[in-house]
């Protein structure tokens, strides 16, 4: 199979030195790409700005913003059999971008924002027979919001991660996740290394293929 995996945050620049972003380090998505390659699959990794080496056997495209990630996903999707959207995509971007550094004296105390496209929703018409897996990072009941996103984004599986605990979610090497499927089936996993969570995701995709 050929996997398309997204990882890391996006950065939404206000000027060349300031941006809106989030705490994603790319570890979970890079682990999925590494697990796909280790299982003998081809893999294209679309990475936001992170400081991680490219896993062996993985092809990589670096992007910065959500709009760039959307373009890279659209062009990678044609050859892909499965998409795993692990990236923490910024939902908003500053309405205006200043090409030179803003002077603090001239800056307004309010930043006007506009919505970024939802990548999964934008590419839904291209899905065809491909397997689409999303992630949901939640601080409340991870499964409740993930169930809504699974349906709203037309996914075959969503990985709900509990990011309220210090050992799970953003910027750590472990994750506590539940796989949710449209049939209502759920697979609860204990706290595992991200490499192990990634291997289980790849196996779940293989089982759906
Ligand atoms: O990178 P790490 O430090 O290892 O952390 C991993 C992680 C916590 C970032 C990762 O496991 C994770 O949960 N990623 C999804 C983060 C998230 O907040 O997703 P969301 O609930 O905003 O979005 C739900 C799904 O829609 C995701 O698959 C997301 O990629 C996708 N999405 C979101 C926004 C958007 N504009 N377009 C999208 O396609």
mmCIF file of C-alpha atoms and ligand atoms in Angstrom:
data_model
loop_
_atom_site.group_PDB
_atom_site.id
_atom_site.type_symbol
_atom_site.label_atom_id
_atom_site.label_comp_id
_atom_site.label_asym_id
_atom_site.label_seq_id
_atom_site.Cartn_x
_atom_site.Cartn_y
_atom_site.Cartn_z
ATOM 1 C CA UNK A 1 0.000 0.000 0.000
ATOM 2 C CA UNK A 2 0.982 3.652 -0.262
ATOM 3 C CA UNK A 3 0.430 5.780 2.854
ATOM 4 C CA UNK A 4 0.120 9.559 3.004
ATOM 5 C CA UNK A 5 0.776 10.798 6.541
ATOM 6 C CA UNK A 6 0.673 14.352 7.905
ATOM 7 C CA UNK A 7 2.553 15.347 11.042
ATOM 8 C CA UNK A 8 3.401 18.288 13.233
ATOM 9 C CA UNK A 9 1.813 21.690 13.632
ATOM 10 C CA UNK A 10 1.180 24.342 11.025
ATOM 11 C CA UNK A 11 2.424 27.883 11.491
ATOM 12 C CA UNK A 12 0.267 30.813 10.502
ATOM 13 C CA UNK A 13 2.530 33.798 10.081
ATOM 14 C CA UNK A 14 1.653 37.351 11.022
ATOM 15 C CA UNK A 15 5.014 38.610 9.751
ATOM 16 C CA UNK A 16 8.345 36.869 8.972
ATOM 17 C CA UNK A 17 9.121 36.314 12.687
ATOM 18 C CA UNK A 18 5.734 35.930 14.411
ATOM 19 C CA UNK A 19 3.169 33.162 14.000
ATOM 20 C CA UNK A 20 0.210 31.303 15.534
ATOM 21 C CA UNK A 21 0.821 27.598 16.101
ATOM 22 C CA UNK A 22 0.440 24.795 18.663
ATOM 23 C CA UNK A 23 2.493 22.322 20.717
ATOM 24 C CA UNK A 24 2.682 19.451 18.198
ATOM 25 C CA UNK A 25 6.242 18.150 17.771
ATOM 26 C CA UNK A 26 5.494 15.726 14.925
ATOM 27 C CA UNK A 27 6.468 12.669 17.006
ATOM 28 C CA UNK A 28 3.157 10.829 16.572
ATOM 29 C CA UNK A 29 2.935 11.403 12.820
ATOM 30 C CA UNK A 30 6.603 10.573 12.219
ATOM 31 C CA UNK A 31 6.057 7.340 14.179
ATOM 32 C CA UNK A 32 3.122 6.446 11.887
ATOM 33 C CA UNK A 33 5.272 7.098 8.801
ATOM 34 C CA UNK A 34 8.113 4.992 10.254
ATOM 35 C CA UNK A 35 5.694 2.168 11.125
ATOM 36 C CA UNK A 36 4.206 2.200 7.616
ATOM 37 C CA UNK A 37 7.682 1.978 6.042
ATOM 38 C CA UNK A 38 8.762 -0.734 8.514
ATOM 39 C CA UNK A 39 5.685 -2.765 7.533
ATOM 40 C CA UNK A 40 6.828 -2.640 3.888
ATOM 41 C CA UNK A 41 4.547 0.140 2.637
ATOM 42 C CA UNK A 42 5.471 3.201 0.592
ATOM 43 C CA UNK A 43 4.954 6.402 2.546
ATOM 44 C CA UNK A 44 4.835 10.116 1.780
ATOM 45 C CA UNK A 45 5.119 12.246 4.915
ATOM 46 C CA UNK A 46 3.833 15.832 4.794
ATOM 47 C CA UNK A 47 5.523 17.537 7.730
ATOM 48 C CA UNK A 48 4.838 20.872 9.352
ATOM 49 C CA UNK A 49 7.767 22.735 10.959
ATOM 50 C CA UNK A 50 9.390 20.155 13.282
ATOM 51 C CA UNK A 51 12.950 19.146 14.217
ATOM 52 C CA UNK A 52 12.825 15.419 13.506
ATOM 53 C CA UNK A 53 14.865 13.314 11.084
ATOM 54 C CA UNK A 54 13.028 11.664 8.203
ATOM 55 C CA UNK A 55 12.315 7.997 9.029
ATOM 56 C CA UNK A 56 14.131 5.420 6.855
ATOM 57 C CA UNK A 57 12.326 4.591 3.648
ATOM 58 C CA UNK A 58 9.962 7.571 3.875
ATOM 59 C CA UNK A 59 9.589 10.325 1.280
ATOM 60 C CA UNK A 60 9.083 13.767 2.901
ATOM 61 C CA UNK A 61 7.611 17.118 1.903
ATOM 62 C CA UNK A 62 7.961 20.044 4.323
ATOM 63 C CA UNK A 63 5.258 22.673 4.628
ATOM 64 C CA UNK A 64 4.628 25.610 6.942
ATOM 65 C CA UNK A 65 0.995 26.743 6.815
ATOM 66 C CA UNK A 66 -2.359 24.967 6.655
ATOM 67 C CA UNK A 67 -2.845 26.191 3.081
ATOM 68 C CA UNK A 68 0.510 24.678 2.070
ATOM 69 C CA UNK A 69 -0.417 21.435 3.847
ATOM 70 C CA UNK A 70 -3.716 21.323 1.962
ATOM 71 C CA UNK A 71 -1.874 21.689 -1.381
ATOM 72 C CA UNK A 72 0.683 18.989 -0.458
ATOM 73 C CA UNK A 73 -2.051 16.588 0.693
ATOM 74 C CA UNK A 74 -4.060 17.171 -2.484
ATOM 75 C CA UNK A 75 -1.065 16.404 -4.687
ATOM 76 C CA UNK A 76 0.013 13.381 -2.630
ATOM 77 C CA UNK A 77 -3.446 11.887 -2.447
ATOM 78 C CA UNK A 78 -3.714 10.776 -6.054
ATOM 79 C CA UNK A 79 -1.159 7.969 -5.572
ATOM 80 C CA UNK A 80 -2.158 7.123 -1.979
ATOM 81 C CA UNK A 81 -4.256 4.212 -0.735
ATOM 82 C CA UNK A 82 -4.527 5.516 2.830
ATOM 83 C CA UNK A 83 -4.307 8.924 4.480
ATOM 84 C CA UNK A 84 -3.444 9.337 8.167
ATOM 85 C CA UNK A 85 -4.027 12.971 9.224
ATOM 86 C CA UNK A 86 -2.017 13.266 12.393
ATOM 87 C CA UNK A 87 -1.113 16.939 11.947
ATOM 88 C CA UNK A 88 -2.438 19.536 14.353
ATOM 89 C CA UNK A 89 -3.621 21.966 11.701
ATOM 90 C CA UNK A 90 -4.269 25.545 12.822
ATOM 91 C CA UNK A 91 -7.927 26.356 12.316
ATOM 92 C CA UNK A 92 -7.273 30.103 11.949
ATOM 93 C CA UNK A 93 -4.686 32.318 10.303
ATOM 94 C CA UNK A 94 -4.047 36.057 10.573
ATOM 95 C CA UNK A 95 -6.090 37.888 7.944
ATOM 96 C CA UNK A 96 -3.106 40.008 6.932
ATOM 97 C CA UNK A 97 0.547 38.986 6.473
ATOM 98 C CA UNK A 98 3.187 41.714 6.734
ATOM 99 C CA UNK A 99 6.170 40.845 4.499
ATOM 100 C CA UNK A 100 8.545 42.783 6.792
ATOM 101 C CA UNK A 101 8.757 42.568 10.593
ATOM 102 C CA UNK A 102 6.000 44.586 12.243
ATOM 103 C CA UNK A 103 7.175 47.317 14.591
ATOM 104 C CA UNK A 104 5.573 46.933 17.995
ATOM 105 C CA UNK A 105 4.662 50.607 18.029
ATOM 106 C CA UNK A 106 2.587 50.130 14.842
ATOM 107 C CA UNK A 107 0.886 46.866 15.895
ATOM 108 C CA UNK A 108 -2.793 46.750 16.852
ATOM 109 C CA UNK A 109 -3.506 44.940 20.170
ATOM 110 C CA UNK A 110 -6.045 42.733 18.334
ATOM 111 C CA UNK A 111 -5.157 40.301 15.531
ATOM 112 C CA UNK A 112 -7.892 39.773 12.965
ATOM 113 C CA UNK A 113 -8.173 36.112 11.944
ATOM 114 C CA UNK A 114 -9.758 34.160 9.120
ATOM 115 C CA UNK A 115 -10.669 30.472 8.962
ATOM 116 C CA UNK A 116 -8.280 27.993 7.433
ATOM 117 C CA UNK A 117 -9.892 25.310 5.291
ATOM 118 C CA UNK A 118 -10.553 21.975 6.973
ATOM 119 C CA UNK A 119 -8.174 19.736 5.016
ATOM 120 C CA UNK A 120 -10.138 16.513 5.574
ATOM 121 C CA UNK A 121 -13.410 18.137 4.539
ATOM 122 C CA UNK A 122 -11.794 19.796 1.494
ATOM 123 C CA UNK A 123 -10.445 16.504 0.156
ATOM 124 C CA UNK A 124 -13.545 14.432 0.972
ATOM 125 C CA UNK A 125 -14.663 14.511 -2.706
ATOM 126 C CA UNK A 126 -11.310 12.889 -3.674
ATOM 127 C CA UNK A 127 -11.694 9.994 -1.214
ATOM 128 C CA UNK A 128 -12.943 7.260 -3.561
ATOM 129 C CA UNK A 129 -11.848 3.877 -2.205
ATOM 130 C CA UNK A 130 -9.054 5.355 -0.076
ATOM 131 C CA UNK A 131 -8.910 4.787 3.680
ATOM 132 C CA UNK A 132 -9.033 8.041 5.661
ATOM 133 C CA UNK A 133 -7.875 8.098 9.289
ATOM 134 C CA UNK A 134 -8.064 11.227 11.438
ATOM 135 C CA UNK A 135 -6.933 12.141 14.932
ATOM 136 C CA UNK A 136 -8.788 14.005 17.652
ATOM 137 C CA UNK A 137 -6.870 15.629 20.487
ATOM 138 C CA UNK A 138 -9.296 16.153 23.330
ATOM 139 C CA UNK A 139 -9.184 17.361 26.907
ATOM 140 C CA UNK A 140 -12.690 16.234 27.950
ATOM 141 C CA UNK A 141 -14.180 12.804 27.145
ATOM 142 C CA UNK A 142 -11.956 11.986 24.126
ATOM 143 C CA UNK A 143 -14.536 9.668 22.536
ATOM 144 C CA UNK A 144 -17.473 12.065 22.588
ATOM 145 C CA UNK A 145 -15.930 14.765 20.400
ATOM 146 C CA UNK A 146 -14.064 12.158 18.310
ATOM 147 C CA UNK A 147 -17.377 10.456 17.449
ATOM 148 C CA UNK A 148 -18.697 13.769 16.110
ATOM 149 C CA UNK A 149 -15.501 14.388 14.068
ATOM 150 C CA UNK A 150 -15.499 10.814 12.687
ATOM 151 C CA UNK A 151 -18.914 11.443 11.084
ATOM 152 C CA UNK A 152 -18.430 15.137 10.213
ATOM 153 C CA UNK A 153 -15.157 14.435 8.381
ATOM 154 C CA UNK A 154 -16.319 11.207 6.669
ATOM 155 C CA UNK A 155 -13.515 9.082 8.145
ATOM 156 C CA UNK A 156 -13.015 5.314 8.247
ATOM 157 C CA UNK A 157 -11.353 5.561 11.645
ATOM 158 C CA UNK A 158 -10.444 8.252 14.156
ATOM 159 C CA UNK A 159 -7.741 8.046 16.804
ATOM 160 C CA UNK A 160 -8.961 9.850 19.908
ATOM 161 C CA UNK A 161 -6.140 10.924 22.173
ATOM 162 C CA UNK A 162 -6.502 12.185 25.681
ATOM 163 C CA UNK A 163 -4.288 15.273 25.839
ATOM 164 C CA UNK A 164 -5.343 16.239 29.362
ATOM 165 C CA UNK A 165 -2.684 13.974 30.938
ATOM 166 C CA UNK A 166 1.022 14.879 30.945
ATOM 167 C CA UNK A 167 2.025 11.446 29.556
ATOM 168 C CA UNK A 168 -0.303 11.521 26.520
ATOM 169 C CA UNK A 169 -0.762 13.660 23.402
ATOM 170 C CA UNK A 170 1.447 16.621 22.556
ATOM 171 C CA UNK A 171 5.238 16.616 22.939
ATOM 172 C CA UNK A 172 5.707 13.307 24.813
ATOM 173 C CA UNK A 173 6.836 9.838 23.665
ATOM 174 C CA UNK A 174 3.703 8.030 24.856
ATOM 175 C CA UNK A 175 0.023 8.252 23.984
ATOM 176 C CA UNK A 176 -3.268 6.934 25.352
ATOM 177 C CA UNK A 177 -5.670 6.443 22.451
ATOM 178 C CA UNK A 178 -8.941 4.864 21.400
ATOM 179 C CA UNK A 179 -9.710 3.856 17.807
ATOM 180 C CA UNK A 180 -13.306 4.643 16.799
ATOM 181 C CA UNK A 181 -15.004 3.257 13.683
ATOM 182 C CA UNK A 182 -18.248 4.305 11.919
ATOM 183 C CA UNK A 183 -19.879 0.988 12.957
ATOM 184 C CA UNK A 184 -19.580 2.080 16.587
ATOM 185 C CA UNK A 185 -16.751 -0.372 17.283
ATOM 186 C CA UNK A 186 -14.079 0.994 19.606
ATOM 187 C CA UNK A 187 -10.586 -0.267 20.434
ATOM 188 C CA UNK A 188 -9.265 1.098 23.729
ATOM 189 C CA UNK A 189 -5.472 1.000 24.036
ATOM 190 C CA UNK A 190 -3.498 1.500 27.239
ATOM 191 C CA UNK A 191 -0.669 4.035 27.577
ATOM 192 C CA UNK A 192 1.840 2.973 24.915
ATOM 193 C CA UNK A 193 4.946 4.329 23.223
ATOM 194 C CA UNK A 194 4.008 6.348 20.143
ATOM 195 C CA UNK A 195 5.934 3.809 18.034
ATOM 196 C CA UNK A 196 3.610 1.076 19.347
ATOM 197 C CA UNK A 197 0.461 3.207 18.810
ATOM 198 C CA UNK A 198 1.732 3.845 15.264
ATOM 199 C CA UNK A 199 2.203 0.122 14.566
ATOM 200 C CA UNK A 200 -1.384 -0.516 15.752
ATOM 201 C CA UNK A 201 -2.678 2.261 13.446
ATOM 202 C CA UNK A 202 -0.860 0.765 10.456
ATOM 203 C CA UNK A 203 -2.254 -2.688 11.325
ATOM 204 C CA UNK A 204 -5.787 -1.228 11.605
ATOM 205 C CA UNK A 205 -5.425 0.375 8.167
ATOM 206 C CA UNK A 206 -4.132 -2.895 6.685
ATOM 207 C CA UNK A 207 -7.146 -4.690 8.164
ATOM 208 C CA UNK A 208 -9.531 -2.221 6.452
ATOM 209 C CA UNK A 209 -7.797 -2.438 3.037
HETATM 210 O O1 LIG B 1 3.087 15.860 17.283
HETATM 211 P P1 LIG B 1 3.050 15.301 18.709
HETATM 212 O O2 LIG B 1 3.739 16.194 19.708
HETATM 213 O O3 LIG B 1 3.527 13.857 18.760
HETATM 214 O O4 LIG B 1 1.504 15.291 19.161
HETATM 215 C C1 LIG B 1 0.605 14.438 18.471
HETATM 216 C C2 LIG B 1 -0.789 15.090 18.355
HETATM 217 C C3 LIG B 1 -1.387 15.282 19.733
HETATM 218 C C4 LIG B 1 -0.701 16.436 17.621
HETATM 219 C C5 LIG B 1 -1.650 14.090 17.477
HETATM 220 O O5 LIG B 1 -1.690 12.847 18.123
HETATM 221 C C6 LIG B 1 -3.082 14.596 17.277
HETATM 222 O O6 LIG B 1 -3.970 14.388 18.090
HETATM 223 N N1 LIG B 1 -3.316 15.282 16.133
HETATM 224 C C7 LIG B 1 -4.618 15.945 15.846
HETATM 225 C C8 LIG B 1 -4.673 17.232 16.629
HETATM 226 C C9 LIG B 1 -6.002 17.943 16.608
HETATM 227 O O7 LIG B 1 -6.198 18.807 17.440
HETATM 228 O O8 LIG B 1 -6.887 17.606 15.731
HETATM 229 P P2 LIG B 1 -8.305 18.379 15.563
HETATM 230 O O9 LIG B 1 -9.249 17.859 16.577
HETATM 231 O O10 LIG B 1 -8.115 19.860 15.441
HETATM 232 O O11 LIG B 1 -8.701 17.874 14.126
HETATM 233 C C10 LIG B 1 -9.344 16.623 13.871
HETATM 234 C C11 LIG B 1 -8.792 16.044 12.578
HETATM 235 O O12 LIG B 1 -9.023 16.966 11.499
HETATM 236 C C12 LIG B 1 -7.285 15.775 12.599
HETATM 237 O O13 LIG B 1 -7.051 14.587 11.907
HETATM 238 C C13 LIG B 1 -6.684 16.985 11.874
HETATM 239 O O14 LIG B 1 -5.477 16.653 11.217
HETATM 240 C C14 LIG B 1 -7.785 17.318 10.880
HETATM 241 N N2 LIG B 1 -7.883 18.761 10.540
HETATM 242 C C15 LIG B 1 -7.967 19.704 11.532
HETATM 243 C C16 LIG B 1 -8.066 21.045 11.198
HETATM 244 C C17 LIG B 1 -8.068 21.415 9.830
HETATM 245 N N3 LIG B 1 -8.137 22.697 9.461
HETATM 246 N N4 LIG B 1 -7.993 20.464 8.877
HETATM 247 C C18 LIG B 1 -7.924 19.137 9.203
HETATM 248 O O15 LIG B 1 -7.872 18.271 8.332
#
